[in-house]
Every structure is written in C-alpha cells, then in structure tokens.
PDB file of C-alpha atoms in Angstrom:
ATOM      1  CA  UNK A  20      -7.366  37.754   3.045  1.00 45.00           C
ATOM      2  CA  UNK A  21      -3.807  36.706   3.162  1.00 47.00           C
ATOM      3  CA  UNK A  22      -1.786  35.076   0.700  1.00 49.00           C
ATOM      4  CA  UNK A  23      -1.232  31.155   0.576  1.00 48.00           C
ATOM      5  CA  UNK A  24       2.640  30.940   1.363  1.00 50.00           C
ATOM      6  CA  UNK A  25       5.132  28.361  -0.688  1.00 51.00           C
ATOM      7  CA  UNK A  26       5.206  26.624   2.978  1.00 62.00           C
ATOM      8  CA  UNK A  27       1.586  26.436   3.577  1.00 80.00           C
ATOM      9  CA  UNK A  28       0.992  23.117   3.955  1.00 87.00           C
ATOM     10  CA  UNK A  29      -2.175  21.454   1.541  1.00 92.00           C
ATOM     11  CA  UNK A  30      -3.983  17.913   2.942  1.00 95.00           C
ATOM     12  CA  UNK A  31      -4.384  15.289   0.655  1.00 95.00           C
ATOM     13  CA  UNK A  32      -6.173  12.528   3.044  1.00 96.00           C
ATOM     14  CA  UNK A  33      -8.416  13.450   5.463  1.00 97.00           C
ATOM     15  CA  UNK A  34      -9.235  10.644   7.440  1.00 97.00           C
ATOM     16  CA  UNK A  35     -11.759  11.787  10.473  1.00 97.00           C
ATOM     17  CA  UNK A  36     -12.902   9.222  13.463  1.00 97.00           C
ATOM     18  CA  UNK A  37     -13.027   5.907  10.945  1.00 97.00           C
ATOM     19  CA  UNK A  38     -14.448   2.753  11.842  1.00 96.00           C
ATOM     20  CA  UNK A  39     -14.168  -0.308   9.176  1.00 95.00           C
ATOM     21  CA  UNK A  40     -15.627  -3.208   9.722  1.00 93.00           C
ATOM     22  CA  UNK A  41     -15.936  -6.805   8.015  1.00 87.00           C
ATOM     23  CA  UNK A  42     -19.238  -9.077   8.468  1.00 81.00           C
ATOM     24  CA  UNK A  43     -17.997 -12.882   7.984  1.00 78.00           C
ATOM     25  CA  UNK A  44     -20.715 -15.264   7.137  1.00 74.00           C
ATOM     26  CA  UNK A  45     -20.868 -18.083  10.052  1.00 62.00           C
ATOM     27  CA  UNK A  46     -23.073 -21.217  10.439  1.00 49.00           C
ATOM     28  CA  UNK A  47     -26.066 -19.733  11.387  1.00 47.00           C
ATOM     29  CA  UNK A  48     -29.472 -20.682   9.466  1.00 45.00           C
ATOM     30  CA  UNK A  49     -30.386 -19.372   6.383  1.00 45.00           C
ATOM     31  CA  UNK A  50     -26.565 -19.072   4.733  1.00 49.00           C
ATOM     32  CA  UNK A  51     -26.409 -19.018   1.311  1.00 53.00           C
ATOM     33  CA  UNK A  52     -30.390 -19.063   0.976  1.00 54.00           C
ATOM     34  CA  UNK A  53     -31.411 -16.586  -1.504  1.00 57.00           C
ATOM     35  CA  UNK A  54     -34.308 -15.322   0.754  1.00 56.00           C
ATOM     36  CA  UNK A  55     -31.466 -15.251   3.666  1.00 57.00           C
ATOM     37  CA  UNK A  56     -29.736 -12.402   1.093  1.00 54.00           C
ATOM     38  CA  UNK A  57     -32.689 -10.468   1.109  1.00 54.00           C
ATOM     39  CA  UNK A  58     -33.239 -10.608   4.316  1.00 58.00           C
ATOM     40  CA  UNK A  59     -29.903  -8.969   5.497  1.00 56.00           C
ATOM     41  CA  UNK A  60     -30.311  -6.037   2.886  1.00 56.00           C
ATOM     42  CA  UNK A  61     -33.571  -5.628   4.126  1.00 57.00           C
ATOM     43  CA  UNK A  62     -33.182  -6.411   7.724  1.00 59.00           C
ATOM     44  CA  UNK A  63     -29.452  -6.339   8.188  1.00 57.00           C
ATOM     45  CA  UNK A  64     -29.257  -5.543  11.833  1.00 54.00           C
ATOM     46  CA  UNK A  65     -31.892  -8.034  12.892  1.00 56.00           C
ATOM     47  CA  UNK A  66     -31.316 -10.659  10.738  1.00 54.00           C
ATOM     48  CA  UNK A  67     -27.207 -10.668  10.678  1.00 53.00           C
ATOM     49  CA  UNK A  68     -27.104 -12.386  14.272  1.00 56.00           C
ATOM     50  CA  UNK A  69     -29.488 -14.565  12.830  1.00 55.00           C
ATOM     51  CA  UNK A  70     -27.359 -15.738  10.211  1.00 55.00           C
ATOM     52  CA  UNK A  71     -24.506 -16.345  11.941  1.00 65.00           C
ATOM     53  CA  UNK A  72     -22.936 -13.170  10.507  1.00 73.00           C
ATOM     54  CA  UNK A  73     -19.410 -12.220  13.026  1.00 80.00           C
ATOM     55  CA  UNK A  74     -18.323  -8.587  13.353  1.00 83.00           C
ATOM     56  CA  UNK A  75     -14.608  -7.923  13.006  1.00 87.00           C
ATOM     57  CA  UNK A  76     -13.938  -4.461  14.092  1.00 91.00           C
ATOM     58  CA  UNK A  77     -10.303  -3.993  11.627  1.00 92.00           C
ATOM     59  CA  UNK A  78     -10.262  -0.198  11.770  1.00 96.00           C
ATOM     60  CA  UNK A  79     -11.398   1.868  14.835  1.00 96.00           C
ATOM     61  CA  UNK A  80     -11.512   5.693  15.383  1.00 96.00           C
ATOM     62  CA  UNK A  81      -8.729   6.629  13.345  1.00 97.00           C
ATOM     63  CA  UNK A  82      -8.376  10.301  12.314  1.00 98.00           C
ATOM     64  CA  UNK A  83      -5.241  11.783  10.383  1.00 98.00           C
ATOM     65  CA  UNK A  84      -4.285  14.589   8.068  1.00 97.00           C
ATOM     66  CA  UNK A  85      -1.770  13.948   5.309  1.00 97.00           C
ATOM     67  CA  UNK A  86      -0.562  16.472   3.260  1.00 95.00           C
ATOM     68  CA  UNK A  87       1.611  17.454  -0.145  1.00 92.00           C
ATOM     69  CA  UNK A  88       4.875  16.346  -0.273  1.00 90.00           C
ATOM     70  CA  UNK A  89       4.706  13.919   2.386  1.00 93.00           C
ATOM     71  CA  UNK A  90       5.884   9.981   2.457  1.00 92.00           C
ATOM     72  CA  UNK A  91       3.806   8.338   5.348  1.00 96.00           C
ATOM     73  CA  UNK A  92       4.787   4.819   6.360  1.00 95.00           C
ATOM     74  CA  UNK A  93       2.314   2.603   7.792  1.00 95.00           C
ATOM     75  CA  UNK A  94       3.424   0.103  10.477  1.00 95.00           C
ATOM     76  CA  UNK A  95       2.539  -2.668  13.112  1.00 94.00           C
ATOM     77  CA  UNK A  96       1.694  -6.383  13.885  1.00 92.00           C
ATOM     78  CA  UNK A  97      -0.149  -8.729  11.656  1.00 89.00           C
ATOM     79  CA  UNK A  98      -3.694  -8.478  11.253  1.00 89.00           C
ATOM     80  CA  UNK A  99      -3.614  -4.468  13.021  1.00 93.00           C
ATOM     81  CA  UNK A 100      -5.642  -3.051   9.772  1.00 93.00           C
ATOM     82  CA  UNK A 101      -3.033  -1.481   7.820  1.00 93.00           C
ATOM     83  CA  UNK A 102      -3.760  -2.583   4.833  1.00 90.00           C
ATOM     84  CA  UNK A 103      -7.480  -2.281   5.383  1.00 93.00           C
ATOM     85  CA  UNK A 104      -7.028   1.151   5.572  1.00 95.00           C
ATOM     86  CA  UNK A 105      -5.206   1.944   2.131  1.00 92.00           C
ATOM     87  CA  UNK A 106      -8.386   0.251   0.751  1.00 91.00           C
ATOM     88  CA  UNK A 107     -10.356   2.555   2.364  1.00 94.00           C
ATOM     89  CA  UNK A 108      -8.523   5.430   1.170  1.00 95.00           C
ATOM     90  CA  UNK A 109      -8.205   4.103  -2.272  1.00 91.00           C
ATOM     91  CA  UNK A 110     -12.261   4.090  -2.606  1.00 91.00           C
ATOM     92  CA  UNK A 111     -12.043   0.445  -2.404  1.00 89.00           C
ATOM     93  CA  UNK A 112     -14.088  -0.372   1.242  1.00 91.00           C
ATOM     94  CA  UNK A 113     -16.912   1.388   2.688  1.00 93.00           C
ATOM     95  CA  UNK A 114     -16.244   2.364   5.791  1.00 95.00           C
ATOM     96  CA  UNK A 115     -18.669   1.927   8.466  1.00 94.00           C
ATOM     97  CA  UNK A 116     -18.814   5.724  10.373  1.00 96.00           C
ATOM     98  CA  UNK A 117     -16.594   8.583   9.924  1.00 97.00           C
ATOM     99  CA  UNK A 118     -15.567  10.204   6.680  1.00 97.00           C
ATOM    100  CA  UNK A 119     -12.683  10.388   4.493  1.00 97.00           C
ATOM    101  CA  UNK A 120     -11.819  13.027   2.353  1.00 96.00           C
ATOM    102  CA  UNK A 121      -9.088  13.370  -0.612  1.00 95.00           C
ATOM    103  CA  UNK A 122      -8.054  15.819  -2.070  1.00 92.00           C
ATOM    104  CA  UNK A 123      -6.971  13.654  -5.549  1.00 84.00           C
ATOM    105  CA  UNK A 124      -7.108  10.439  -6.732  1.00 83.00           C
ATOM    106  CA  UNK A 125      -5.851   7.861  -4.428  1.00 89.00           C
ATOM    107  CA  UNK A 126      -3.709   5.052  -6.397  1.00 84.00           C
ATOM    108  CA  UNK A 127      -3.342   1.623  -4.558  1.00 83.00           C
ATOM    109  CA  UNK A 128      -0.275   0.484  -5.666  1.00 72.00           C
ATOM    110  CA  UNK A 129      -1.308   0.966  -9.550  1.00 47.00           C
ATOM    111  CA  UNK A 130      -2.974  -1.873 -11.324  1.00 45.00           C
ATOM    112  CA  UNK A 131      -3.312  -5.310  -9.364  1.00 51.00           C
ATOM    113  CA  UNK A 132      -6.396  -5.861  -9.902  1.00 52.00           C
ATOM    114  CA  UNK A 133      -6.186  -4.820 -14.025  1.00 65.00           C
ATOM    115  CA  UNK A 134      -3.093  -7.386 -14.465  1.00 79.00           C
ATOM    116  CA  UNK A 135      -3.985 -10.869 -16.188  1.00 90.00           C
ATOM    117  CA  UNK A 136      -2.137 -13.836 -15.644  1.00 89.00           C
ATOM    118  CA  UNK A 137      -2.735 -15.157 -19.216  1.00 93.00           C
ATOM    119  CA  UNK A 138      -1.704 -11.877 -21.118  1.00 95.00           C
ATOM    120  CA  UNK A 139       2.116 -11.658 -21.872  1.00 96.00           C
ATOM    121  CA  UNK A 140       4.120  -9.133 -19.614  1.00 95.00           C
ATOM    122  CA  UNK A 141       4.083  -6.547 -22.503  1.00 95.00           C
ATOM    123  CA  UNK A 142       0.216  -6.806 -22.879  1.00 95.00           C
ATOM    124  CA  UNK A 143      -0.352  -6.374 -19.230  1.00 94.00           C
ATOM    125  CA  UNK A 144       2.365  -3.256 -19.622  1.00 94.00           C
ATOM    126  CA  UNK A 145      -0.315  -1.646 -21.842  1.00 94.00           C
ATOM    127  CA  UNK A 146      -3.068  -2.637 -19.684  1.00 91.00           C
ATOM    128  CA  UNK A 147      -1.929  -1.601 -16.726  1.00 89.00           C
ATOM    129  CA  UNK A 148      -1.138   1.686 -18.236  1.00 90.00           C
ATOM    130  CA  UNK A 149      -4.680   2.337 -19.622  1.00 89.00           C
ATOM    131  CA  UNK A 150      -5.765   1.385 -16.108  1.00 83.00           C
ATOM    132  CA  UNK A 151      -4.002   4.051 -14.392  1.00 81.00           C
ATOM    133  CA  UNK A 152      -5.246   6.557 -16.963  1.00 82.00           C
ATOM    134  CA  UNK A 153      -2.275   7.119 -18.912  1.00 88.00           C
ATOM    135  CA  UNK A 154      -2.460   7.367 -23.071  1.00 93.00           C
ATOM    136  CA  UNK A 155      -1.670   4.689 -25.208  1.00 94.00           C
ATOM    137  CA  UNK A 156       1.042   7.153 -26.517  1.00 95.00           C
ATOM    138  CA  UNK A 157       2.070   7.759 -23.089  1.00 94.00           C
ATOM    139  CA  UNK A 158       2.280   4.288 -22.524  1.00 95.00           C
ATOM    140  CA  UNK A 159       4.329   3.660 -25.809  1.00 95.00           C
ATOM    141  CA  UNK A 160       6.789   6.364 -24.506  1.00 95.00           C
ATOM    142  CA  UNK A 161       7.463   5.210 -21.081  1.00 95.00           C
ATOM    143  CA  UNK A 162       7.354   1.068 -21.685  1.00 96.00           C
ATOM    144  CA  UNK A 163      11.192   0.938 -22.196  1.00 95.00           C
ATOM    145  CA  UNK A 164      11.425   2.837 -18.529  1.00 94.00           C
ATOM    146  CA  UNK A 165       9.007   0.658 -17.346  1.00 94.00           C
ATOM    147  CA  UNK A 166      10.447  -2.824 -18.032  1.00 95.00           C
ATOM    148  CA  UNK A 167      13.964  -1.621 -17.780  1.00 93.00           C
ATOM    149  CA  UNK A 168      12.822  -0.325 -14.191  1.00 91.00           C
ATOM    150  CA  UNK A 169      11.646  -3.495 -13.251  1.00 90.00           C
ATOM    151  CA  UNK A 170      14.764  -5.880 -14.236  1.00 90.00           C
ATOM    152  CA  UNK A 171      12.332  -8.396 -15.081  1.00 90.00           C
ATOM    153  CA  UNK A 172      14.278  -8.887 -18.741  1.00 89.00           C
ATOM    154  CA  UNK A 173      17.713  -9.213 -16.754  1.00 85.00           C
ATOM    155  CA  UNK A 174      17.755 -12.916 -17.066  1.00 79.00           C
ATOM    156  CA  UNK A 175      15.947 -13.146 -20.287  1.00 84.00           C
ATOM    157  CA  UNK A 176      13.121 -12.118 -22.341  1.00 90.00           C
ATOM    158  CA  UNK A 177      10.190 -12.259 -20.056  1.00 94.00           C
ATOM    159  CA  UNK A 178       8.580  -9.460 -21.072  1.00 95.00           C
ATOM    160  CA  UNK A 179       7.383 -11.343 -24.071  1.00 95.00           C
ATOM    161  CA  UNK A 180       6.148 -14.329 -21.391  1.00 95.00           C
ATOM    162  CA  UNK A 181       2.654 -14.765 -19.854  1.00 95.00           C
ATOM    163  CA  UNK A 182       2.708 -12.874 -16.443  1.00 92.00           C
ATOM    164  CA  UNK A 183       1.910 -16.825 -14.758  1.00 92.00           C
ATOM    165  CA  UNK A 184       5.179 -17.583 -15.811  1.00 94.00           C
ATOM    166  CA  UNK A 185       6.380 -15.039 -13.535  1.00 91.00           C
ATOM    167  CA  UNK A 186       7.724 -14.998  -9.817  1.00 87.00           C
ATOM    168  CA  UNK A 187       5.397 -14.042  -7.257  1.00 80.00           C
ATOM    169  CA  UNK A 188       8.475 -11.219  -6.444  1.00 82.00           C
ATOM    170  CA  UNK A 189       8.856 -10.413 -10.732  1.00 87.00           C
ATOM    171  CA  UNK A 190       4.910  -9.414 -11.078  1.00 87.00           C
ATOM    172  CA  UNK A 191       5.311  -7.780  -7.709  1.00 83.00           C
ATOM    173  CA  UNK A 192       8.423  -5.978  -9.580  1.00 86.00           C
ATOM    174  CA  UNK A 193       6.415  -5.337 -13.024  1.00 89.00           C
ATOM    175  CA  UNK A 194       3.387  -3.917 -10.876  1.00 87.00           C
ATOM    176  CA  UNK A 195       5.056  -1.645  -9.125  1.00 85.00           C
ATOM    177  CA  UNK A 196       7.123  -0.474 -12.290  1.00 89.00           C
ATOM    178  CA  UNK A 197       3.646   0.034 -13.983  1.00 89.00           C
ATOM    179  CA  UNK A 198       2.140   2.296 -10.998  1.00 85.00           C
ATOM    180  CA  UNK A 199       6.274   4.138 -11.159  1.00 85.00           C
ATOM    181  CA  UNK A 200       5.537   5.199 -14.068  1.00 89.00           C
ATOM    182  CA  UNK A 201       2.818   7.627 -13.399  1.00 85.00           C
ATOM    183  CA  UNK A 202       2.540  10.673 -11.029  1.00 82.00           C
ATOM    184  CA  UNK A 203       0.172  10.479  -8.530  1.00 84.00           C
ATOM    185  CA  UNK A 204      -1.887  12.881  -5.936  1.00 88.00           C
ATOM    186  CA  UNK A 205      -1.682  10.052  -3.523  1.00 91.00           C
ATOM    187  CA  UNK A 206       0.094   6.631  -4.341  1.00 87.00           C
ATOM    188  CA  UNK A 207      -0.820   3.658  -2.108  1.00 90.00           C
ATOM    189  CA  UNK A 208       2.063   1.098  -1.484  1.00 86.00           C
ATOM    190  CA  UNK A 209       1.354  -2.137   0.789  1.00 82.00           C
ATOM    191  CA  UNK A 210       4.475  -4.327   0.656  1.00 71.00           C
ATOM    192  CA  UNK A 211       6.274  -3.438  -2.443  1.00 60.00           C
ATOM    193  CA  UNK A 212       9.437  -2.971  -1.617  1.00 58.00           C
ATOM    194  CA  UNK A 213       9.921  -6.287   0.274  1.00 58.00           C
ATOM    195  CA  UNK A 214       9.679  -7.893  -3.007  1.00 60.00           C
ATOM    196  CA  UNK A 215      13.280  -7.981  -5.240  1.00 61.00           C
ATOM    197  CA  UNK A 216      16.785  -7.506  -4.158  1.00 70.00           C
ATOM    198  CA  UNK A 217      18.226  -4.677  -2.521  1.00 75.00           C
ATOM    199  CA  UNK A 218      18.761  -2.875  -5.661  1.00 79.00           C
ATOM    200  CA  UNK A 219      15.477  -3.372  -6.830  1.00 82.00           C
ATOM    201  CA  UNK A 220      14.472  -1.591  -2.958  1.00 78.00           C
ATOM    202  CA  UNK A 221      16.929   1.093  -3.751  1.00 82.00           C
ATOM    203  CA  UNK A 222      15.179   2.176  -6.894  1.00 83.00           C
ATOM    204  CA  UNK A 223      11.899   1.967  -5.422  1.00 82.00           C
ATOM    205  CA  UNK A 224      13.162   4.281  -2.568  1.00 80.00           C
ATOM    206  CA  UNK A 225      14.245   6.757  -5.470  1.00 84.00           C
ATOM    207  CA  UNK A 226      11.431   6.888  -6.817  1.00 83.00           C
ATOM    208  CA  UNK A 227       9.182   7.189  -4.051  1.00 81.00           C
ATOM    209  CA  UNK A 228      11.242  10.472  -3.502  1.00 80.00           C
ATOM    210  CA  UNK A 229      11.006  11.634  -6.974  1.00 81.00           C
ATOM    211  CA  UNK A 230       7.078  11.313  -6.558  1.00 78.00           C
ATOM    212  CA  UNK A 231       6.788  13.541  -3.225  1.00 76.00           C
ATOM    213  CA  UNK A 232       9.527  15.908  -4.972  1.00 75.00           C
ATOM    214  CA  UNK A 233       6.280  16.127  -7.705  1.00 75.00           C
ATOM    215  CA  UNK A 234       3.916  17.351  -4.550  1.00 63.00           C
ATOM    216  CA  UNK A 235       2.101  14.220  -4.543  1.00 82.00           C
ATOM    217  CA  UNK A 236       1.836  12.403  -1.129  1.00 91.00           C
ATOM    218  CA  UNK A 237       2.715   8.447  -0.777  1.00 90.00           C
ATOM    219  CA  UNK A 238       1.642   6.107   1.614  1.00 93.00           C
ATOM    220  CA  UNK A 239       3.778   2.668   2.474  1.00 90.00           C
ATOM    221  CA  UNK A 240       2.905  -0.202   4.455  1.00 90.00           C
ATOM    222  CA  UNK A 241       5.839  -2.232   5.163  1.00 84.00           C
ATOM    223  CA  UNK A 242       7.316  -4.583   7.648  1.00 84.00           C
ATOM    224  CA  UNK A 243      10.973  -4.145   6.379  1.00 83.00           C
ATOM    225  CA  UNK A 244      11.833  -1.355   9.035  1.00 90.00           C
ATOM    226  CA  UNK A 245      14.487   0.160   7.020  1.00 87.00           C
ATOM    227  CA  UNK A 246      12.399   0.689   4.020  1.00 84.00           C
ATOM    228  CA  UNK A 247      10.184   2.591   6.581  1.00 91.00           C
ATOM    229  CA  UNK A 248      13.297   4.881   8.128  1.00 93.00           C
ATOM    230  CA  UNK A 249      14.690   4.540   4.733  1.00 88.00           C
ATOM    231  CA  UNK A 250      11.260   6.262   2.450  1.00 87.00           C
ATOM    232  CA  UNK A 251       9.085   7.919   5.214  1.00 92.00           C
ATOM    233  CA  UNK A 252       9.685  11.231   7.546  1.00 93.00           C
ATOM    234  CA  UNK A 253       6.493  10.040   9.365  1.00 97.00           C
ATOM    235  CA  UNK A 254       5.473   7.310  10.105  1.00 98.00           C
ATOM    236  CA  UNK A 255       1.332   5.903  11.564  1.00 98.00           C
ATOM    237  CA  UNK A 256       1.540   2.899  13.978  1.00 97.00           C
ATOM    238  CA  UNK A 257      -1.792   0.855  14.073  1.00 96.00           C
ATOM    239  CA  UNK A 258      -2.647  -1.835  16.421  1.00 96.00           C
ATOM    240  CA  UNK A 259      -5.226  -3.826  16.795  1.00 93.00           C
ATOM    241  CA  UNK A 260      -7.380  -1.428  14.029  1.00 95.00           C
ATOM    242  CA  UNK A 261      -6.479   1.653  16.934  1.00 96.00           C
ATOM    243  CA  UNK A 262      -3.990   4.796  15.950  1.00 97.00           C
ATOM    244  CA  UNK A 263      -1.079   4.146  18.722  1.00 97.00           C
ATOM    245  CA  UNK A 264       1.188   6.794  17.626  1.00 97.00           C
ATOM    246  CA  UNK A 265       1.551   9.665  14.482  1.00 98.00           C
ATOM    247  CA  UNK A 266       4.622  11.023  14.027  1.00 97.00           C
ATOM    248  CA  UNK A 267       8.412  12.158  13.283  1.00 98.00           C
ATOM    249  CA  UNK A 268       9.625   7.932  11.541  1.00 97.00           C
ATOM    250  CA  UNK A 269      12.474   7.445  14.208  1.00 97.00           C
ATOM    251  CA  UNK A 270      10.406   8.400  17.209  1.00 97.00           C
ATOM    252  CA  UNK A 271       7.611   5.710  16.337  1.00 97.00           C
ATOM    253  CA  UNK A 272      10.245   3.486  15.341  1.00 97.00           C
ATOM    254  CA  UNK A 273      11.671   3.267  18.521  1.00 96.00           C
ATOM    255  CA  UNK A 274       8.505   2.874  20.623  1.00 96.00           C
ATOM    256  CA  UNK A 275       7.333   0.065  17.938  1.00 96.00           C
ATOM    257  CA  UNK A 276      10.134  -1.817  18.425  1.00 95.00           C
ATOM    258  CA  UNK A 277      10.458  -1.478  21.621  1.00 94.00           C
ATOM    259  CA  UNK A 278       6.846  -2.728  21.548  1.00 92.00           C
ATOM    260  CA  UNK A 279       7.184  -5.576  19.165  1.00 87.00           C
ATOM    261  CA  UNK A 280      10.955  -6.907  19.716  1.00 82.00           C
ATOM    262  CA  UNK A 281      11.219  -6.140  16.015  1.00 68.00           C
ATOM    263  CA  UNK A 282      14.852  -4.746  14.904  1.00 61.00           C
ATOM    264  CA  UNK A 283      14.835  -6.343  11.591  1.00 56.00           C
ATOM    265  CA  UNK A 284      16.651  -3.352   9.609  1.00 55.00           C
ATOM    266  CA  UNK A 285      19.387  -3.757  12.099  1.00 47.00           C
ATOM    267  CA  UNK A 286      22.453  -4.291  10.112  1.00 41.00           C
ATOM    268  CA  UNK A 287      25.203  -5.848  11.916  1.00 40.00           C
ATOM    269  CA  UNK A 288      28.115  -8.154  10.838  1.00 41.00           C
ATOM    270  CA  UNK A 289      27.517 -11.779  11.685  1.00 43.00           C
ATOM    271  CA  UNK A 290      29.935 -13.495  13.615  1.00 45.00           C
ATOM    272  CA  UNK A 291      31.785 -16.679  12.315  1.00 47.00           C
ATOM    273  CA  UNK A 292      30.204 -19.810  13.371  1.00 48.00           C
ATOM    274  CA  UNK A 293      32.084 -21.736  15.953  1.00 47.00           C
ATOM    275  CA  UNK A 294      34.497 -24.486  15.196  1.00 45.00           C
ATOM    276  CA  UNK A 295      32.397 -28.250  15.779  1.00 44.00           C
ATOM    277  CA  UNK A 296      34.876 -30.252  17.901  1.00 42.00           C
ATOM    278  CA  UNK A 297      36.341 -32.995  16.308  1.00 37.00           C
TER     279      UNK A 297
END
C-alpha cells in the first residue's frame, strides 16, 4: 500500500447531492392548534398542505469536497442559500436528502449564539471561550489577544461595558476575535469581515491565513468581493440554492460579476465633482 505523500490532499467537508429545505407556516386551518402539531409529526406529508405549510427549496443538489489547508469563499445574490448552507455544515439544519460528512468539528463563526447582551464584554470573553471548548486557563491566556484583536477598547473601556452597549459592527468585531482565538478543523465565517474598518478587514485576512497555515480549512461568505479575492484561492457561487460554478477565486469572480453587475472591490480614484455654475 503506498505511502500518504506531504501533498496528498485530506477532505474536510463532504457535501454529496444536498437538498435543504424550510416549511413556513401559512394560513391554512389548524395553525397553532396543538392537535394541528401532532398532526404534522404524525402525518407530515398529508397534513402540511393542509395547514397551509409553503416549501422553500434554499439548497438544491449541491455536492463539494473541501479539503486541508483550503480558504473557500462563498458567493452570490441575496436570498441564493449561502448562508443556509454553513448551517448545514455546522450541524445546525437538517438537511432534507443527501449527506454531509466532516472530517472535524465545523465552527460557525465561534460563539453567536453563546454571547449575552446583558453580560459585560469581558464576561461574554469567558463565555464565548468555554463555548468554543477552550480552558478557562486558556481563556485567561489569550483574553489580552483577544480584546486587543478586536480594537473594541480603542476608544475607551468597553470591555468592562454590557455587550448591548455595543455597535452592531463592535460585537460583530468581539465575536469574531473570540472564534480568532481558537484553531479550528473547519471555521465558518458569514459576513465578518464587512463589519469594522479596513484595518480591522486586514487583520481578519491575516488571520484567516494563519488558520489554513494550521491545516484547518475556512469557509467565508461575503459580499465584499475583495475580501473574497483577497482570503480565498477558491471560491463556490450559489444561485438560487443551485452550485453555478466551483473553482480557481478569479475565474468565478469574473463570471459572477459579469453575472450580477457587481464590481464593488473595484478600487478606482474618484473624480472631482464638477464646478455648479454660478
């Protein structure tokens, strides 16, 4: 049997001909009745139409292989199941046929779900921590990193605030410092690097590398195309729940924008603004 080579590559995510798909309650009879409930986990097929219950498709037939080392961006319109899909890989939705299989534990962006708006930034440092299955000790050793990473303590002493203090973009920041922190197998990243300034993004990116450098494999959804060309060396396009393309970042780049009319990481100088007439 021959030897596994340094350059062998190892998957991570397996994701093999999967179909998501939501059930939204509508107006049909029997909503909200407690014998309606039972009915649909007894009777689901027969009884959803009956209840008004609408089928949204968000995820159809997609199949992919991801793999060590890799940084996979995620891209396309509004609403074309992007999103749905980390949660799907994180453990977090069922998915309806197919399989997927990883090889690791899948991290969705850290901790969102374990931060409290009523606990100080500090407190939630420690919680989030815990959350991600780091040490209390471990925690204690990397919290300096962690809030010095986030520049939430720039403009003053936040740390010591209750997180609903915070901007929507500085507990984006603190969140994403929190999941930083850790190595992951696979780390799950839906929109965090549109939040912050540029420098903020420029850390992030730095990070992100450090991670794959550490054989894990990282997954980013973003609509800031630049992050994407920026991060990722592939790149998935979804629309409309479908895979469109998989492949080299630049090459799907092109054929999404040329798709969407979206050049947003375009950087070119703006042109002064024309003298009103007197």
């Amino acid at each position: 049997m021959a030897e596994q080579t340094p350059t062998e590559k190892i998957p991570t995510v397996v994701c093999d001909d999967v179909d998501i798909v939501y059930r939204v309650n509508g107006t049909g009879s029997g909503r909200g009745s407690a014998t309606a409930a039972l009915n649909r986990i007894l009777r689901r097929k027969q009884t959803e139409k009956a209840a008004g219950v609408r089928r949204v498709h968000a995820v159809k037939k997609v199949s992919f292989v991801a793999y060590k080392g890799e940084a996979i961006g995620l891209i396309g319109t509004n609403g074309s199941g992007k999103s749905t899909l980390l949660k799907a890989v994180a453990g977090l939705l069922p998915v309806e046929n197919g399989h997927i299989y990883t090889n690791g534990q899948p991290s969705l962006l850290g901790v969102n779900a374990a931060l409290m708006n009523d606990l100080t930034g500090e407190r939630n440092v420690y919680l989030g921590g815990l959350a991600m299955g780091m040490t209390r000790e471990q925690v204690r050793e990397r919290y300096d990193d962690i809030v010095d990473f986030s520049g939430i303590n720039e403009k003053g002493d936040f740390i010591t605030l209750p997180m609903r203090t915070y901007s929507s973009g500085m507990a984006a920041r603190l969140r994403f410092s929190i999941a930083a922190a850790k190595d992951h197998d696979v780390l799950l990243i839906d929109e965090a690097l549109a939040t912050g300034d540029r420098r903020f993004q420029m850390r992030s990116e730095e990070r992100i590398r450090e991670l794959r450098e550490k054989a894990g494999t990282v997954f980013l959804v973003s609509h800031n195309n630049k992050s994407i060309r920026d991060t990722c060396e592939r790149t998935l396009w979804l629309e409309r729940g479908e895979l469109r393309m998989d492949g080299p970042t630049e090459d799907v780049m092109k054929e999404y924008e040329a798709f969407s009319g979206d050049k947003s990481d375009k950087t070119t100088k703006k042109k002064p603004a024309p003298d009103k007439a007197a």
